[in-house]
Short mmCIF file of C-alpha atoms in Angstrom, two decimals:
data_model
loop_
_atom_site.label_atom_id
_atom_site.label_comp_id
_atom_site.label_asym_id
_atom_site.label_seq_id
_atom_site.Cartn_x
_atom_site.Cartn_y
_atom_site.Cartn_z
CA UNK M 1 -21.14 -17.55 -2.02
CA UNK M 2 -19.28 -16.27 -5.10
CA UNK M 3 -21.09 -14.73 -8.06
CA UNK M 4 -19.28 -13.92 -11.31
CA UNK M 5 -21.40 -11.42 -13.22
CA UNK M 6 -20.44 -10.46 -16.80
CA UNK M 7 -21.48 -6.88 -17.30
CA UNK M 8 -20.67 -5.78 -21.00
CA UNK M 9 2.66 -15.76 -9.81
CA UNK M 10 3.96 -14.75 -7.68
CA UNK M 11 7.59 -14.65 -8.62
CA UNK M 12 10.76 -15.26 -6.74
CA UNK M 13 14.08 -13.80 -7.63
CA UNK M 14 17.54 -13.71 -6.17
CA UNK M 15 19.04 -10.46 -5.07
CA UNK M 16 21.95 -9.16 -7.07
CA UNK M 17 23.92 -5.92 -6.73
CA UNK M 18 21.86 -3.06 -8.08
CA UNK M 19 24.74 -1.39 -9.88
CA UNK M 20 27.81 -3.59 -10.60
CA UNK M 21 31.07 -1.77 -10.20
CA UNK M 22 31.81 -2.09 -13.90
CA UNK M 23 28.75 -0.01 -14.76
CA UNK M 24 29.97 3.15 -13.04
CA UNK M 25 31.21 5.12 -16.01
CA UNK M 26 31.88 8.85 -15.92
CA UNK M 27 28.45 9.59 -17.37
CA UNK M 28 26.86 7.26 -14.86
CA UNK M 29 28.62 9.07 -12.02
CA UNK M 30 27.41 12.42 -13.30
CA UNK M 31 23.84 11.10 -13.56
CA UNK M 32 23.98 9.71 -10.02
CA UNK M 33 25.11 13.12 -8.77
CA UNK M 34 21.95 14.71 -10.08
CA UNK M 35 19.72 12.07 -8.45
CA UNK M 36 20.95 12.33 -4.89
CA UNK M 37 18.80 13.35 -1.94
CA UNK M 38 19.40 16.18 0.48
CA UNK M 39 18.90 15.34 4.15
CA UNK M 40 19.70 17.65 7.09
CA UNK M 41 21.81 19.79 4.79
CA UNK M 42 23.87 16.81 3.63
CA UNK M 43 23.68 15.55 0.04
CA UNK M 44 23.96 11.77 0.08
CA UNK M 45 23.65 9.17 -2.62
CA UNK M 46 20.77 6.83 -1.79
CA UNK M 47 22.42 3.67 -2.99
CA UNK M 48 25.59 4.40 -1.06
CA UNK M 49 23.48 4.86 2.08
CA UNK M 50 21.90 1.45 1.64
CA UNK M 51 25.23 -0.25 1.05
CA UNK M 52 27.34 1.44 3.74
CA UNK M 53 26.48 0.39 7.31
CA UNK M 54 28.07 3.50 8.78
CA UNK M 55 25.47 5.65 7.04
CA UNK M 56 22.40 3.76 8.25
CA UNK M 57 21.21 6.83 10.11
CA UNK M 58 20.97 8.83 6.88
CA UNK M 59 19.34 5.87 5.15
CA UNK M 60 16.59 5.83 7.78
CA UNK M 61 16.16 9.58 7.40
CA UNK M 62 15.65 9.17 3.65
CA UNK M 63 12.98 6.56 4.34
CA UNK M 64 11.03 8.82 6.67
CA UNK M 65 12.51 7.47 9.90
CA UNK M 66 11.54 3.84 9.29
CA UNK M 67 13.25 1.41 11.61
CA UNK M 68 16.40 -0.38 10.57
CA UNK M 69 14.59 -3.59 9.58
CA UNK M 70 12.20 -1.74 7.28
CA UNK M 71 15.08 0.17 5.72
CA UNK M 72 16.94 -3.05 5.05
CA UNK M 73 13.82 -4.64 3.55
CA UNK M 74 13.29 -1.62 1.31
CA UNK M 75 16.81 -1.95 -0.06
CA UNK M 76 16.30 -5.64 -0.81
CA UNK M 77 12.96 -5.01 -2.54
CA UNK M 78 14.56 -2.24 -4.59
CA UNK M 79 17.32 -4.58 -5.75
CA UNK M 80 14.73 -7.21 -6.68
CA UNK M 81 12.84 -4.71 -8.84
CA UNK M 82 16.10 -3.76 -10.54
CA UNK M 83 16.67 -7.43 -11.34
CA UNK M 84 13.14 -7.77 -12.74
CA UNK M 85 13.58 -4.75 -15.01
CA UNK M 86 16.88 -6.11 -16.28
CA UNK M 87 15.38 -9.53 -16.97
CA UNK M 88 12.57 -7.87 -18.92
CA UNK M 89 15.19 -6.42 -21.24
CA UNK M 90 15.24 -2.89 -19.83
CA UNK M 91 18.31 -0.75 -19.24
CA UNK M 92 18.15 0.10 -15.54
CA UNK M 93 20.88 2.69 -16.03
CA UNK M 94 18.86 4.90 -18.33
CA UNK M 95 17.64 8.15 -16.82
CA UNK M 96 13.94 7.32 -16.70
CA UNK M 97 14.52 4.15 -14.68
CA UNK M 98 17.27 5.26 -12.30
CA UNK M 99 14.94 5.60 -9.33
CA UNK M 100 12.11 3.37 -10.54
CA UNK M 101 13.19 0.35 -8.44
CA UNK M 102 13.13 2.52 -5.31
CA UNK M 103 9.76 4.05 -6.16
CA UNK M 104 8.30 0.61 -6.90
CA UNK M 105 9.68 -0.77 -3.64
CA UNK M 106 8.12 2.04 -1.62
CA UNK M 107 4.83 1.59 -3.47
CA UNK M 108 4.79 -2.14 -2.75
CA UNK M 109 5.47 -1.52 0.94
CA UNK M 110 2.52 0.89 1.04
CA UNK M 111 0.20 -1.46 -0.84
CA UNK M 112 0.98 -4.26 1.63
CA UNK M 113 1.13 -2.20 4.83
CA UNK M 114 -1.79 -4.18 6.26
CA UNK M 115 0.63 -6.92 7.33
CA UNK M 116 1.90 -4.58 10.06
CA UNK M 117 -1.54 -3.55 11.33
CA UNK M 118 -4.06 -5.35 13.54
CA UNK M 119 -7.70 -4.78 14.42
CA UNK M 120 -6.74 -4.53 18.08
CA UNK M 121 -4.58 -1.51 17.29
CA UNK M 122 -7.38 0.47 15.67
CA UNK M 123 -10.32 -0.66 17.82
CA UNK M 124 -8.71 -0.20 21.22
CA UNK M 125 -10.66 2.89 22.31
CA UNK M 126 -13.50 2.80 19.81
CA UNK M 127 -15.91 0.17 21.18
CA UNK M 128 -18.74 1.61 23.27
CA UNK M 129 -21.53 0.19 25.42
CA UNK M 130 -24.82 1.10 23.81
CA UNK M 131 -28.35 -0.26 24.17
CA UNK M 132 -28.92 -0.64 20.44
CA UNK M 133 -29.88 -3.87 18.69
CA UNK M 134 -30.96 -2.71 15.23
CA UNK M 135 -28.92 -3.19 12.10
CA UNK M 136 -25.94 -0.91 11.48
CA UNK M 137 -24.75 -0.64 7.87
CA UNK M 138 -21.76 1.10 6.33
CA UNK M 139 -21.85 0.71 2.56
CA UNK M 140 -19.74 1.66 -0.46
CA UNK M 141 -16.41 1.47 1.38
CA UNK M 142 -13.81 1.79 -1.38
CA UNK M 143 -11.07 -0.83 -1.35
CA UNK M 144 -7.91 -1.54 -3.32
CA UNK M 145 -5.93 -4.74 -3.05
CA UNK M 146 -3.43 -6.92 -4.91
CA UNK M 147 -4.30 -10.32 -6.33
CA UNK M 148 -1.85 -12.77 -4.76
CA UNK M 149 -1.78 -14.89 -7.93
CA UNK M 150 -0.53 -12.23 -10.34
CA UNK M 151 0.35 -9.21 -8.16
CA UNK M 152 -2.03 -6.98 -10.11
CA UNK M 153 -4.79 -4.87 -8.54
CA UNK M 154 -8.39 -5.59 -7.86
CA UNK M 155 -10.62 -2.83 -6.59
CA UNK M 156 -14.21 -2.11 -5.72
CA UNK M 157 -16.34 -1.52 -2.65
CA UNK M 158 -17.36 -3.30 0.51
CA UNK M 159 -20.71 -3.22 2.30
CA UNK M 160 -20.73 -4.11 6.00
CA UNK M 161 -23.58 -4.66 8.46
CA UNK M 162 -23.72 -5.88 12.03
CA UNK M 163 -26.42 -6.42 14.63
CA UNK M 164 -25.10 -4.94 17.91
CA UNK M 165 -25.13 -6.96 21.10
CA UNK M 166 -24.98 -4.04 23.57
CA UNK M 167 -21.78 -2.82 21.88
CA UNK M 168 -21.19 -0.48 18.95
CA UNK M 169 -18.01 0.61 17.21
CA UNK M 170 -16.99 3.94 15.71
CA UNK M 171 -18.21 3.84 12.13
CA UNK M 172 -14.86 4.84 10.60
CA UNK M 173 -13.30 1.79 12.24
CA UNK M 174 -15.24 -0.51 9.93
CA UNK M 175 -13.59 1.18 6.98
CA UNK M 176 -10.22 0.83 8.70
CA UNK M 177 -10.74 -2.90 9.12
CA UNK M 178 -11.36 -3.12 5.38
CA UNK M 179 -8.12 -1.20 4.83
CA UNK M 180 -6.07 -3.51 7.07
CA UNK M 181 -7.02 -6.67 5.21
CA UNK M 182 -7.18 -5.23 1.71
CA UNK M 183 -3.62 -3.86 2.01
CA UNK M 184 -2.24 -7.38 1.79
CA UNK M 185 -1.82 -9.91 -1.00
CA UNK M 186 -5.33 -11.28 -1.26
CA UNK M 187 -8.04 -13.26 -2.95
CA UNK M 188 -11.45 -11.66 -2.70
CA UNK M 189 -13.07 -14.66 -1.05
CA UNK M 190 -10.61 -14.66 1.84
CA UNK M 191 -10.70 -10.88 2.17
CA UNK M 192 -14.48 -10.97 2.64
CA UNK M 193 -14.23 -13.64 5.33
CA UNK M 194 -11.38 -11.91 7.17
CA UNK M 195 -13.33 -8.65 7.44
CA UNK M 196 -16.42 -10.42 8.75
CA UNK M 197 -14.44 -12.53 11.23
CA UNK M 198 -12.52 -9.52 12.57
CA UNK M 199 -15.75 -7.61 13.27
CA UNK M 200 -17.35 -10.66 14.85
CA UNK M 201 -14.40 -11.29 17.17
CA UNK M 202 -14.08 -7.65 18.21
CA UNK M 203 -17.76 -6.86 18.88
CA UNK M 204 -19.36 -10.25 19.51
CA UNK M 205 -22.51 -9.03 17.72
CA UNK M 206 -25.67 -10.99 17.02
CA UNK M 207 -24.69 -11.08 13.35
CA UNK M 208 -22.25 -9.76 10.74
CA UNK M 209 -22.69 -9.46 6.99
CA UNK M 210 -20.08 -8.43 4.42
CA UNK M 211 -20.46 -8.13 0.66
CA UNK M 212 -17.64 -7.08 -1.66
CA UNK M 213 -18.05 -6.09 -5.31
CA UNK M 214 -14.78 -5.81 -7.21
CA UNK M 215 -13.16 -5.73 -10.63
CA UNK M 216 -9.98 -7.79 -11.08
CA UNK M 217 -7.23 -6.59 -13.39
CA UNK M 218 -6.02 -10.19 -13.75
CA UNK M 219 -9.27 -10.77 -15.70
CA UNK M 220 -9.26 -7.42 -17.48
CA UNK M 221 -5.62 -6.79 -18.46
CA UNK M 222 -4.58 -10.41 -19.09
CA UNK M 223 -6.04 -13.89 -19.33
CA UNK M 224 -9.63 -13.85 -20.56
CA UNK M 225 -9.58 -10.02 -20.85
CA UNK M 226 -13.24 -9.50 -19.99
CA UNK M 227 -13.41 -5.77 -19.53
CA UNK M 228 -16.74 -5.53 -17.73
CA UNK M 229 -16.72 -8.62 -15.52
CA UNK M 230 -17.20 -8.05 -11.80
CA UNK M 231 -16.98 -10.41 -8.84
CA UNK M 232 -19.34 -10.39 -5.86
CA UNK M 233 -18.53 -12.29 -2.66
CA UNK M 234 -20.48 -12.45 0.58
CA UNK M 235 -20.09 -13.77 4.12
CA UNK M 236 -23.03 -14.00 6.54
CA UNK M 237 -22.50 -14.79 10.22
CA UNK M 238 -24.93 -15.23 13.12
CA UNK M 239 -28.46 -13.99 12.49
CA UNK M 240 -27.61 -12.92 8.97
CA UNK M 241 -26.91 -16.58 8.24
CA UNK M 242 -29.85 -17.99 10.22
CA UNK M 243 -32.54 -15.38 9.53
CA UNK M 244 -33.59 -14.90 5.88
CA UNK M 245 -35.40 -11.66 6.76
CA UNK M 246 -32.29 -10.03 8.21
CA UNK M 247 -30.23 -11.19 5.25
CA UNK M 248 -32.80 -9.90 2.75
CA UNK M 249 -32.96 -6.52 4.48
CA UNK M 250 -29.19 -6.15 4.34
CA UNK M 251 -28.93 -7.17 0.67
CA UNK M 252 -31.83 -4.93 -0.30
CA UNK M 253 -30.33 -1.89 1.43
CA UNK M 254 -26.81 -2.39 0.10
CA UNK M 255 -27.13 -3.85 -3.39
CA UNK M 256 -30.15 -1.85 -4.53
CA UNK M 257 -29.10 0.26 -7.52
#
Protein backbone atom coordinates (compact mmCIF):
# COMPACT_ATOMS: atom_id res chain seq x y z
CA UNK A 1 0.00 0.00 0.00
CA UNK A 2 1.38 3.43 -0.94
CA UNK A 3 -0.28 6.66 0.20
CA UNK A 4 0.80 10.04 -1.14
CA UNK A 5 -0.43 12.69 1.27
CA UNK A 6 -0.10 16.41 0.36
CA UNK A 7 0.43 18.28 3.57
CA UNK A 8 0.66 22.15 2.81
CA UNK A 9 19.34 9.21 -13.09
CA UNK A 10 21.45 7.78 -12.22
CA UNK A 11 24.40 8.89 -14.27
CA UNK A 12 27.35 7.12 -15.71
CA UNK A 13 30.62 8.73 -16.51
CA UNK A 14 34.02 7.65 -17.68
CA UNK A 15 37.01 8.10 -15.46
CA UNK A 16 39.58 10.63 -16.55
CA UNK A 17 42.77 11.78 -14.84
CA UNK A 18 41.88 14.08 -11.97
CA UNK A 19 44.63 16.58 -12.68
CA UNK A 20 46.15 16.49 -16.21
CA UNK A 21 49.86 17.08 -16.26
CA UNK A 22 49.41 20.35 -18.12
CA UNK A 23 47.45 21.81 -15.22
CA UNK A 24 50.31 21.64 -12.73
CA UNK A 25 51.49 25.23 -12.76
CA UNK A 26 53.70 26.74 -10.09
CA UNK A 27 50.69 28.17 -8.27
CA UNK A 28 48.95 24.82 -8.50
CA UNK A 29 51.98 23.11 -6.98
CA UNK A 30 52.06 25.60 -4.12
CA UNK A 31 48.34 25.07 -3.49
CA UNK A 32 48.77 21.29 -3.48
CA UNK A 33 51.54 21.64 -0.91
CA UNK A 34 49.16 23.31 1.51
CA UNK A 35 46.51 20.59 1.06
CA UNK A 36 48.59 17.55 1.84
CA UNK A 37 47.93 15.17 4.72
CA UNK A 38 50.30 14.19 7.50
CA UNK A 39 50.44 10.48 8.30
CA UNK A 40 52.88 8.83 10.73
CA UNK A 41 55.05 11.93 10.61
CA UNK A 42 55.24 11.87 6.81
CA UNK A 43 53.61 14.58 4.70
CA UNK A 44 52.22 12.98 1.55
CA UNK A 45 50.14 14.33 -1.27
CA UNK A 46 46.84 12.43 -1.42
CA UNK A 47 46.59 12.30 -5.18
CA UNK A 48 50.14 11.04 -5.52
CA UNK A 49 49.32 8.26 -3.06
CA UNK A 50 46.36 7.15 -5.13
CA UNK A 51 48.35 7.17 -8.35
CA UNK A 52 51.59 5.56 -7.16
CA UNK A 53 51.31 1.83 -6.37
CA UNK A 54 54.41 1.89 -4.19
CA UNK A 55 52.65 4.21 -1.76
CA UNK A 56 49.49 2.14 -1.33
CA UNK A 57 50.27 1.67 2.34
CA UNK A 58 50.11 5.41 2.98
CA UNK A 59 46.97 5.65 0.86
CA UNK A 60 45.25 3.09 3.07
CA UNK A 61 46.41 4.97 6.16
CA UNK A 62 44.83 8.17 4.83
CA UNK A 63 41.57 6.29 4.31
CA UNK A 64 41.46 5.02 7.87
CA UNK A 65 42.97 1.61 7.13
CA UNK A 66 40.41 0.59 4.52
CA UNK A 67 41.42 -2.43 2.50
CA UNK A 68 43.10 -2.04 -0.86
CA UNK A 69 39.90 -2.59 -2.85
CA UNK A 70 38.04 0.13 -0.94
CA UNK A 71 40.96 2.51 -1.38
CA UNK A 72 41.00 1.88 -5.10
CA UNK A 73 37.23 2.40 -5.31
CA UNK A 74 37.50 5.65 -3.39
CA UNK A 75 40.06 6.96 -5.87
CA UNK A 76 37.82 6.08 -8.82
CA UNK A 77 34.76 7.72 -7.22
CA UNK A 78 36.82 10.83 -6.50
CA UNK A 79 37.90 11.07 -10.13
CA UNK A 80 34.29 10.65 -11.25
CA UNK A 81 33.18 13.55 -9.03
CA UNK A 82 35.98 15.68 -10.47
CA UNK A 83 34.67 14.91 -13.95
CA UNK A 84 31.12 15.83 -12.93
CA UNK A 85 32.23 19.17 -11.49
CA UNK A 86 34.17 19.95 -14.66
CA UNK A 87 31.20 19.06 -16.87
CA UNK A 88 28.99 21.36 -14.79
CA UNK A 89 31.30 24.22 -15.72
CA UNK A 90 33.23 24.42 -12.45
CA UNK A 91 36.96 24.95 -12.08
CA UNK A 92 38.14 21.94 -10.09
CA UNK A 93 41.50 23.63 -9.55
CA UNK A 94 40.12 26.52 -7.54
CA UNK A 95 40.87 26.44 -3.83
CA UNK A 96 37.34 25.76 -2.60
CA UNK A 97 36.99 22.64 -4.75
CA UNK A 98 40.45 21.10 -4.44
CA UNK A 99 39.35 18.41 -2.01
CA UNK A 100 35.63 18.41 -2.78
CA UNK A 101 35.78 15.32 -5.03
CA UNK A 102 37.48 13.37 -2.22
CA UNK A 103 35.01 14.59 0.41
CA UNK A 104 32.07 13.74 -1.86
CA UNK A 105 33.50 10.28 -2.57
CA UNK A 106 33.88 9.54 1.14
CA UNK A 107 30.37 10.83 1.81
CA UNK A 108 28.90 8.62 -0.91
CA UNK A 109 30.70 5.57 0.48
CA UNK A 110 29.22 6.31 3.91
CA UNK A 111 25.72 6.90 2.56
CA UNK A 112 25.81 3.54 0.77
CA UNK A 113 27.65 1.50 3.40
CA UNK A 114 24.63 -0.79 3.76
CA UNK A 115 25.82 -2.76 0.72
CA UNK A 116 28.62 -4.19 2.87
CA UNK A 117 26.42 -5.12 5.84
CA UNK A 118 24.04 -8.02 6.40
CA UNK A 119 21.36 -8.79 8.97
CA UNK A 120 23.24 -11.95 9.92
CA UNK A 121 26.21 -9.85 10.99
CA UNK A 122 24.24 -7.72 13.42
CA UNK A 123 21.75 -10.31 14.71
CA UNK A 124 24.21 -13.11 15.41
CA UNK A 125 24.15 -12.93 19.22
CA UNK A 126 21.01 -10.86 19.73
CA UNK A 127 18.15 -13.34 19.30
CA UNK A 128 16.86 -14.81 22.56
CA UNK A 129 14.38 -17.51 23.54
CA UNK A 130 11.52 -15.87 25.38
CA UNK A 131 7.97 -16.97 26.18
CA UNK A 132 6.36 -13.78 24.90
CA UNK A 133 3.69 -13.60 22.22
CA UNK A 134 2.37 -10.04 22.53
CA UNK A 135 3.13 -7.28 20.08
CA UNK A 136 6.53 -5.59 20.21
CA UNK A 137 6.75 -2.14 18.61
CA UNK A 138 9.69 0.17 17.99
CA UNK A 139 8.48 3.41 16.46
CA UNK A 140 9.94 6.68 15.17
CA UNK A 141 13.21 5.12 13.95
CA UNK A 142 14.89 7.91 11.99
CA UNK A 143 16.13 6.96 8.54
CA UNK A 144 18.04 8.64 5.73
CA UNK A 145 18.43 7.17 2.28
CA UNK A 146 19.18 8.10 -1.34
CA UNK A 147 16.59 7.92 -4.10
CA UNK A 148 18.04 5.62 -6.75
CA UNK A 149 16.37 7.61 -9.54
CA UNK A 150 17.99 10.98 -8.84
CA UNK A 151 20.62 10.32 -6.15
CA UNK A 152 19.03 12.88 -3.83
CA UNK A 153 17.97 12.16 -0.23
CA UNK A 154 14.71 11.03 1.22
CA UNK A 155 14.31 10.90 4.96
CA UNK A 156 11.74 10.20 7.62
CA UNK A 157 10.94 7.54 10.19
CA UNK A 158 10.10 3.87 10.34
CA UNK A 159 7.69 2.08 12.67
CA UNK A 160 8.24 -1.65 13.21
CA UNK A 161 6.17 -4.27 15.02
CA UNK A 162 6.43 -8.03 15.31
CA UNK A 163 4.54 -10.77 17.10
CA UNK A 164 7.16 -13.05 18.72
CA UNK A 165 7.06 -16.79 18.19
CA UNK A 166 9.09 -17.80 21.27
CA UNK A 167 11.95 -15.57 20.08
CA UNK A 168 12.73 -11.91 20.67
CA UNK A 169 15.51 -9.69 19.37
CA UNK A 170 17.45 -6.87 21.01
CA UNK A 171 15.44 -3.74 20.35
CA UNK A 172 18.37 -1.74 18.95
CA UNK A 173 18.81 -4.41 16.29
CA UNK A 174 15.55 -3.39 14.65
CA UNK A 175 16.95 0.09 14.19
CA UNK A 176 20.16 -1.42 12.80
CA UNK A 177 18.19 -3.38 10.22
CA UNK A 178 16.60 -0.12 9.10
CA UNK A 179 20.10 1.37 8.83
CA UNK A 180 21.44 -1.50 6.71
CA UNK A 181 18.77 -1.19 4.04
CA UNK A 182 18.36 2.58 4.10
CA UNK A 183 22.10 3.09 3.51
CA UNK A 184 21.71 1.90 -0.06
CA UNK A 185 20.27 3.40 -3.22
CA UNK A 186 16.57 2.86 -2.65
CA UNK A 187 12.95 3.40 -3.44
CA UNK A 188 10.75 3.65 -0.37
CA UNK A 189 8.47 0.80 -1.41
CA UNK A 190 11.34 -1.68 -1.67
CA UNK A 191 12.98 -0.40 1.50
CA UNK A 192 9.80 -1.09 3.48
CA UNK A 193 9.55 -4.62 2.12
CA UNK A 194 13.23 -5.41 2.69
CA UNK A 195 13.03 -4.41 6.36
CA UNK A 196 9.93 -6.52 6.93
CA UNK A 197 11.36 -9.53 5.09
CA UNK A 198 14.66 -9.38 6.98
CA UNK A 199 12.88 -9.41 10.35
CA UNK A 200 10.58 -12.21 9.24
CA UNK A 201 13.45 -14.40 8.04
CA UNK A 202 15.57 -13.81 11.14
CA UNK A 203 12.91 -14.30 13.84
CA UNK A 204 10.22 -16.38 12.13
CA UNK A 205 7.57 -14.44 14.09
CA UNK A 206 3.81 -14.80 13.88
CA UNK A 207 3.67 -11.45 12.08
CA UNK A 208 5.68 -8.39 11.04
CA UNK A 209 4.47 -4.89 10.25
CA UNK A 210 6.52 -1.98 8.90
CA UNK A 211 5.36 1.54 8.08
CA UNK A 212 7.66 4.24 6.72
CA UNK A 213 6.80 7.94 6.50
CA UNK A 214 9.26 9.98 4.45
CA UNK A 215 9.82 13.21 2.56
CA UNK A 216 11.56 12.94 -0.82
CA UNK A 217 13.86 15.70 -2.01
CA UNK A 218 13.26 14.60 -5.61
CA UNK A 219 9.70 15.94 -5.11
CA UNK A 220 10.71 18.95 -3.03
CA UNK A 221 13.87 20.31 -4.68
CA UNK A 222 13.04 19.44 -8.29
CA UNK A 223 10.21 18.11 -10.43
CA UNK A 224 6.81 19.04 -9.01
CA UNK A 225 8.44 20.90 -6.07
CA UNK A 226 5.72 20.12 -3.54
CA UNK A 227 7.31 21.24 -0.32
CA UNK A 228 5.00 19.52 2.13
CA UNK A 229 4.24 16.23 0.40
CA UNK A 230 5.02 13.07 2.34
CA UNK A 231 4.95 9.41 1.34
CA UNK A 232 3.68 6.57 3.53
CA UNK A 233 4.38 2.93 2.68
CA UNK A 234 3.45 -0.20 4.61
CA UNK A 235 4.12 -3.93 4.54
CA UNK A 236 2.10 -6.39 6.64
CA UNK A 237 3.15 -10.03 6.98
CA UNK A 238 1.61 -12.98 8.81
CA UNK A 239 -1.06 -12.11 11.36
CA UNK A 240 -0.77 -8.42 10.61
CA UNK A 241 -1.94 -9.24 7.09
CA UNK A 242 -4.58 -11.80 8.10
CA UNK A 243 -5.95 -10.25 11.30
CA UNK A 244 -7.58 -6.80 10.98
CA UNK A 245 -7.52 -6.35 14.77
CA UNK A 246 -3.75 -6.80 15.00
CA UNK A 247 -3.24 -4.48 12.06
CA UNK A 248 -5.53 -1.83 13.54
CA UNK A 249 -3.76 -1.99 16.90
CA UNK A 250 -0.38 -1.49 15.25
CA UNK A 251 -1.54 1.42 13.08
CA UNK A 252 -3.31 3.07 16.00
CA UNK A 253 -0.26 2.86 18.26
CA UNK A 254 2.22 4.06 15.65
CA UNK A 255 0.42 6.60 13.48
CA UNK A 256 -1.61 8.29 16.20
CA UNK A 257 -0.55 11.95 16.36
